[in-house]
XYZ file of C-alpha atoms in Angstrom:
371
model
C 16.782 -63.573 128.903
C 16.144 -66.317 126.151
C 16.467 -70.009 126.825
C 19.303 -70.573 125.213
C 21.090 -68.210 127.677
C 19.280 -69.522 130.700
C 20.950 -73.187 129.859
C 24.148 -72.043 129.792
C 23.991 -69.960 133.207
C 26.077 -70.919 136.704
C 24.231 -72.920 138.971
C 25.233 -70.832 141.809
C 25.370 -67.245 140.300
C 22.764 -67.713 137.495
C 25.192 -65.959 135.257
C 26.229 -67.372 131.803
C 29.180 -69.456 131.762
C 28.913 -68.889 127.561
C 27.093 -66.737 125.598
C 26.639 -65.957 121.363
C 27.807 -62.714 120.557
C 25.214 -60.969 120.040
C 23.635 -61.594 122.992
C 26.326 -59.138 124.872
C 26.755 -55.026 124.141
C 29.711 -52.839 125.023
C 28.621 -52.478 128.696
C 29.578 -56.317 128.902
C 33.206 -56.130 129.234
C 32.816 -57.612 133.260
C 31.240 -60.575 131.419
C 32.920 -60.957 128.100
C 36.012 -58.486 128.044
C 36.441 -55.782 125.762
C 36.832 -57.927 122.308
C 33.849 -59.687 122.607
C 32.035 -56.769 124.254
C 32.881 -54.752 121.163
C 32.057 -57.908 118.529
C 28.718 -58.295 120.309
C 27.879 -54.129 119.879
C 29.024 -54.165 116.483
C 26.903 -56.689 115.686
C 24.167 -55.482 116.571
C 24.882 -52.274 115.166
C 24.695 -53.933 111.982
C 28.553 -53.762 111.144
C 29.241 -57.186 109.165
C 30.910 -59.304 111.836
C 31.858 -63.127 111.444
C 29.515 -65.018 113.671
C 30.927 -66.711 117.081
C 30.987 -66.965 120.939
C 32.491 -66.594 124.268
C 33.486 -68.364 126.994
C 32.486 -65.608 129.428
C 34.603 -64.643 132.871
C 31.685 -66.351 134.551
C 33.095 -69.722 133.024
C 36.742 -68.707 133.455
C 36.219 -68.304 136.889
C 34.376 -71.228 137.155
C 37.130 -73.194 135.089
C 40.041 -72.297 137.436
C 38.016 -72.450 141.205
C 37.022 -75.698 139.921
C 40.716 -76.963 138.711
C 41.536 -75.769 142.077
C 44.729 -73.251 140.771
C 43.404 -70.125 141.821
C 44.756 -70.087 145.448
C 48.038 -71.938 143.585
C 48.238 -68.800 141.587
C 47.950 -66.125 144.252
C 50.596 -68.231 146.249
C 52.995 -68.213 143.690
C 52.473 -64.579 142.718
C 52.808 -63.295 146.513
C 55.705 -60.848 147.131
C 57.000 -61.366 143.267
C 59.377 -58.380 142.000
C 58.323 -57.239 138.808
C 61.833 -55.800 138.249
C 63.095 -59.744 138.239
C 62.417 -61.030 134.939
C 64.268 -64.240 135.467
C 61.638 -64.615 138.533
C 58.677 -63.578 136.364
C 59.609 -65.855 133.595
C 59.884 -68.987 135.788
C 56.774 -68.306 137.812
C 55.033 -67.604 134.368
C 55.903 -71.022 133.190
C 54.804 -72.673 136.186
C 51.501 -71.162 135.832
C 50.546 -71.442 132.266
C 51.715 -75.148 132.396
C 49.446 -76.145 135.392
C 46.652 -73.711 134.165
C 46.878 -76.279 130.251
C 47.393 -79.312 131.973
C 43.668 -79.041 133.501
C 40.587 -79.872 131.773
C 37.317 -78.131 131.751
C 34.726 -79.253 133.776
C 32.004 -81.655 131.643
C 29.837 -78.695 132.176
C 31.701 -76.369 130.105
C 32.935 -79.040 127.637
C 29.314 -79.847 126.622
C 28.502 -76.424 126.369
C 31.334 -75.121 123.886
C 31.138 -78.596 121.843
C 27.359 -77.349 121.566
C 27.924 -73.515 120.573
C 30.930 -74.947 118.245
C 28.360 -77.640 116.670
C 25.718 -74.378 115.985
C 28.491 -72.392 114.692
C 29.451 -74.874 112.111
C 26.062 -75.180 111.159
C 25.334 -71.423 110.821
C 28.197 -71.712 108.912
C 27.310 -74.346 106.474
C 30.721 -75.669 106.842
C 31.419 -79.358 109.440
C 34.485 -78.343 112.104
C 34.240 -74.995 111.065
C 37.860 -72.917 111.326
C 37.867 -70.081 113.865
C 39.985 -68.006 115.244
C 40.719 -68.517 119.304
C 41.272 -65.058 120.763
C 41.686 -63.890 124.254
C 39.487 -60.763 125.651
C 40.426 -59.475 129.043
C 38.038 -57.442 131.028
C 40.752 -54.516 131.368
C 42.031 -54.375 127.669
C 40.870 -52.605 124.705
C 39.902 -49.937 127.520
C 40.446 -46.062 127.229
C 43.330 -45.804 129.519
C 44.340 -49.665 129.944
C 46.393 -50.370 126.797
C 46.190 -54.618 128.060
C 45.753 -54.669 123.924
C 47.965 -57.415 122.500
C 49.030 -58.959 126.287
C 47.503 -61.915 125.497
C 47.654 -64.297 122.672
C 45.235 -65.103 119.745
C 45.124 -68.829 117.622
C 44.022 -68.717 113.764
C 42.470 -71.389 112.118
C 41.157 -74.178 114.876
C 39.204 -76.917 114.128
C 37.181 -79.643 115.780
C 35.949 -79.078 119.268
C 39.053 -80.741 121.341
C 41.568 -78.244 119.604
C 39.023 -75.445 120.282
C 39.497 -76.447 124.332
C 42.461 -76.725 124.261
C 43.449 -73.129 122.653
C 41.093 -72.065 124.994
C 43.287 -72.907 127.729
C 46.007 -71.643 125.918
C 44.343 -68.394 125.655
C 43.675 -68.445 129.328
C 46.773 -69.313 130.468
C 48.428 -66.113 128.010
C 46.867 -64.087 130.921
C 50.232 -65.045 132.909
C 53.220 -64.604 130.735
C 55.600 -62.420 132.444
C 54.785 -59.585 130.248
C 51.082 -59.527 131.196
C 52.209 -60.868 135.128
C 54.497 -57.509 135.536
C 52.110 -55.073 133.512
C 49.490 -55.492 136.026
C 51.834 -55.053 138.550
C 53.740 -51.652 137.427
C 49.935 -50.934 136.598
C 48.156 -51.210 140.474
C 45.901 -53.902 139.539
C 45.151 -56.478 141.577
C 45.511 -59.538 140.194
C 42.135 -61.391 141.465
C 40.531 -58.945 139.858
C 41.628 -59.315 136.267
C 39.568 -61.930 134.641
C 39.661 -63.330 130.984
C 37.028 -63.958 128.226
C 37.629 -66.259 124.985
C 36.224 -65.712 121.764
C 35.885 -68.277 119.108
C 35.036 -66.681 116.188
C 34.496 -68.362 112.221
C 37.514 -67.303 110.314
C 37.531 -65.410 107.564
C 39.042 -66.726 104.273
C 41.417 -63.878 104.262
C 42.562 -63.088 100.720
C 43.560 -59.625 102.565
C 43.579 -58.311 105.710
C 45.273 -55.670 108.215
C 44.190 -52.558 110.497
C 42.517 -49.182 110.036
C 42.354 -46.395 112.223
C 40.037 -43.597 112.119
C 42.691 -40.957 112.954
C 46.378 -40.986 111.395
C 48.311 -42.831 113.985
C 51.170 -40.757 113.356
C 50.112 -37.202 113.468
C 46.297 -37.378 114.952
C 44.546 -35.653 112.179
C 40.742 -36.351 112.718
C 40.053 -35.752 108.982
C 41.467 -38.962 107.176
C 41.339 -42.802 108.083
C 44.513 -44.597 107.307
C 44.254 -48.522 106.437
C 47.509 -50.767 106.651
C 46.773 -54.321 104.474
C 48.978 -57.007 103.447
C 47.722 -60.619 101.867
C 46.672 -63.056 104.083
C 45.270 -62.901 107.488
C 45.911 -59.981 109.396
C 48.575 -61.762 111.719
C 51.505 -60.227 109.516
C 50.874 -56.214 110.021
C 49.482 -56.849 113.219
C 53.271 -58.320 114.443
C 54.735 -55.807 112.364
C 56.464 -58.728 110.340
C 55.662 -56.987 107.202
C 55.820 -53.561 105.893
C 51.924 -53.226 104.628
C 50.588 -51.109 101.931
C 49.486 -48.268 103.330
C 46.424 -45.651 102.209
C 44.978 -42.766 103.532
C 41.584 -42.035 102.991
C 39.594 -38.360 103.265
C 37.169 -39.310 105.673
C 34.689 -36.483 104.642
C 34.398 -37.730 100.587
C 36.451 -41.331 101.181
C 39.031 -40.297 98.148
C 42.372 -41.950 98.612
C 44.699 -39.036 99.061
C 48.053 -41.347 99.481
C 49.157 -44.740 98.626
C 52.177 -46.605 99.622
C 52.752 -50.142 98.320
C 55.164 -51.916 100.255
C 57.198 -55.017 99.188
C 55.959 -57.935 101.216
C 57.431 -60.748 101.296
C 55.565 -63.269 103.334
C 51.372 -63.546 104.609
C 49.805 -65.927 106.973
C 47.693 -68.549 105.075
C 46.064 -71.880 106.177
C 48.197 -75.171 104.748
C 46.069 -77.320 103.408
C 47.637 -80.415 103.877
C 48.153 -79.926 107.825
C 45.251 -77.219 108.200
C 46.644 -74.772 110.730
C 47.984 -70.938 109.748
C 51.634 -70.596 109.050
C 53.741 -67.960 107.215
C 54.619 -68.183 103.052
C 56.542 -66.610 100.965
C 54.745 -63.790 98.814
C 55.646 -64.946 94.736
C 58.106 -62.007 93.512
C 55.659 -60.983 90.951
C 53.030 -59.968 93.245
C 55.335 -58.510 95.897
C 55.060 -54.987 95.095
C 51.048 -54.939 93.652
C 48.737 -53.096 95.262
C 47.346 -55.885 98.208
C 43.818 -54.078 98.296
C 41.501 -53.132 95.561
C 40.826 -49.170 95.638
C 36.863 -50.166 96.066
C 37.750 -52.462 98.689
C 39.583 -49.170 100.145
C 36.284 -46.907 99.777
C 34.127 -49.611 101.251
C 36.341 -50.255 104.449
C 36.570 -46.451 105.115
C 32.860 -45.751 105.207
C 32.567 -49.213 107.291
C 35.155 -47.326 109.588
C 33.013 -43.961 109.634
C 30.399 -46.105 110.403
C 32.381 -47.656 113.553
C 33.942 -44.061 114.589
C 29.903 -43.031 114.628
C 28.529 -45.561 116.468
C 30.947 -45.050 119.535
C 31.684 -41.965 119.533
C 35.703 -41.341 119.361
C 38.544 -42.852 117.130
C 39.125 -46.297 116.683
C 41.603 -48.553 115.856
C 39.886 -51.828 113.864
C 41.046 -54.916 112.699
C 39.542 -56.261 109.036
C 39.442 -58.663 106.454
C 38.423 -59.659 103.098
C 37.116 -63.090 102.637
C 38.221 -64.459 98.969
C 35.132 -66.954 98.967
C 32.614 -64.290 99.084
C 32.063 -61.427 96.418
C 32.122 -57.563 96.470
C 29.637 -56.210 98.864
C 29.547 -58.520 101.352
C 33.009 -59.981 101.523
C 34.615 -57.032 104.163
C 34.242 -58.448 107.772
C 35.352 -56.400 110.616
C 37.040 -59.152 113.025
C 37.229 -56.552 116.190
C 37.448 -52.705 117.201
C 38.835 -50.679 119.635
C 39.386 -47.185 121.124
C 42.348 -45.679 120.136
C 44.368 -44.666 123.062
C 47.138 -42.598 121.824
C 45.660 -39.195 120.131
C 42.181 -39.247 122.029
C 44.205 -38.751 125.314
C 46.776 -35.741 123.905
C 45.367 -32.405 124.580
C 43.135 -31.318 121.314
C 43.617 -28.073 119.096
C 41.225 -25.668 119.628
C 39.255 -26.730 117.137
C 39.291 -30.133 118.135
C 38.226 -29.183 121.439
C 34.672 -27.457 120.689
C 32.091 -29.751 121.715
C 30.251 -31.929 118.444
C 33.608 -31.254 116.504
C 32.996 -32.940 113.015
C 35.279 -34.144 110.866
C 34.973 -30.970 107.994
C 35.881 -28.655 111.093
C 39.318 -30.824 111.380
C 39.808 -30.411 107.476
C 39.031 -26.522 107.971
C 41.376 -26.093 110.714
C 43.892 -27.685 108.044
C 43.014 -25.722 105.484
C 43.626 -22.884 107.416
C 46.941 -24.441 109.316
C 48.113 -24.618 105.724
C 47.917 -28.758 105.710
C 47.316 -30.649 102.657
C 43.861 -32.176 102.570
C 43.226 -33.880 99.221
């Protein structure tokens, strides 16, 4: 373990209350959920990644014995119906308002403000904007779709407003949503801890999702990439209709295009320098939000992905407009999809080391359109 992680360990459990990451791998979702997890393993499986850190569940833990609203929690979660949604909502409130109103212990404070102050400087930019995201040890999990439970804050800067979305990230693991999930779910509440990433933003001139299986049907042979301008925030709400392209995964040709009219994207305002939504200019509306290179490059980054772990995933992305061709695609996180791996394969599918030219074949032969 290097020095920098041994300073930022737990007195009393000598594990890390934050971490870079790089320094964690996919088998660190008990430490740093299953965002960062995956961030840290793509990283260093050489996927181009923007550069951040986490508070780990180590620190969360820390954060709320120390605020003393853990056993306030449990108390007012005892004996809750998950059925009463008026209930939920209340207790909800109560909780994410007491779990904000707390500060971090000095502790922690120094240690973010010194990751954030590193950041910036690896960076090359002062108070450098990231993105605040939650990562709970039982999302982004094959099985547990906790995906999306808990909420995510674009374009923070300066240290204080880092802490503070922090919280806000933290306290997102109580809405009622995320309160009655767990409970229609069996898990135990004390178990389910929370990570935060803070992660440099890209400069998204576009962004959006890819999956490396068509969401809609499960064919295994195509990747299928949904973009709109801006950061990713409007196609992953579903505000927007994106452009939409799928992509033969075997020689990356585009075999359909759909360009959707969009009418707004998420930007950064520069005169009060936080994300908000903006009307797409009528003459762009309908043009084609992602270059067909861009397209090719994104698809073999996602072959690349689907490779490295093994099954289909589902991958958020974004291209920076500061940076030029060939090294301006990021991948901000991955996961596995849940939907299709889980459904009962053709035989085809099923043999064991199934590549993608034996799901093409099985078209071919099925009478399916493949280019």
């Amino acid at each position: 373990m290097t020095a920098n992680v041994r300073a930022t360990q737990s007195a009393t459990t000598g594990t890390p209350l934050v971490c870079w990451f790089e320094e964690c791998r996919k088998d660190s979702v008990p430490l740093v959920g299953g965002k960062c997890s995956s961030l840290g393993e793509l990283i260093n499986a050489g996927i181009r990644v923007p550069p951040g850190f986490a508070l780990t569940t180590e620190g969360y833990r820390s954060f709320m014995t120390g605020a003393g609203i853990d056993r306030e929690i449990q108390s007012l979660l005892t004996g809750i119906d998950a059925r009463d949604m008026d209930a939920l909502e209340k207790t909800s409130s109560t909780i994410r308002e007491m779990i904000e109103a707390h500060s971090f212990s000095m502790e922690i404070e120094d240690l973010v403000a010194e990751k954030y102050r590193k950041l910036s400087v690896r960076s090359c930019l002062p108070a450098v904007p990231v993105a605040v995201r939650s990562s709970a040890t039982a999302e982004d999990l094959p099985g547990a779709s906790f995906a999306g439970q808990q909420d995510t804050y674009l374009w923070i800067r300066g240290v204080d407003e880092v802490l503070h979305h922090m919280r806000r990230c933290i306290s997102s693991l109580y809405t009622g949503r995320a309160i009655a999930y767990r409970i229609n779910q069996g898990y135990a509440d004390e178990l389910v801890a929370i990570s935060v990433g803070v992660q440099k933003m890209a400069n998204s001139f576009t962004a959006g999702v890819m999956f490396t299986i068509h969401p809609a049907n499960g064919d295994r042979s195509v990747i299928v990439i949904d973009s709109n301008y801006g950061f990713g925030e409007s196609v992953v709400s579903g505000e927007v209709t994106p452009d939409n392209f799928v992509v033969n995964k075997i020689t990356l040709d585009i075999l359909e295009r759909t360009i959707s009219q969009k009418d707004i994207y998420y930007t950064v305002d520069q005169k009060t320098q936080v994300s908000r939504p903006i009307e797409v200019p009528f003459e762009r509306q309908k043009v084609q939000s992602l270059m067909d290179d861009e397209i090719t490059e994104l698809a073999r980054m996602g072959k690349l992905i689907e490779k490295h772990y093994g099954r289909p995933m589902d991958v958020e992305w974004a291209v920076d407009k500061d940076l030029p061709f060939g090294g301006n695609i990021f991948i901000l996180q991955a996961r596995p999809e849940t939907v299709w791996s889980q459904k009962q394969q053709s035989p085809v599918a099923a043999k064991a080391g199934a590549s993608a030219m034996d799901y093409i074949l099985a078209s071919i032969l099925e009478g399916k359109r493949v280019a």
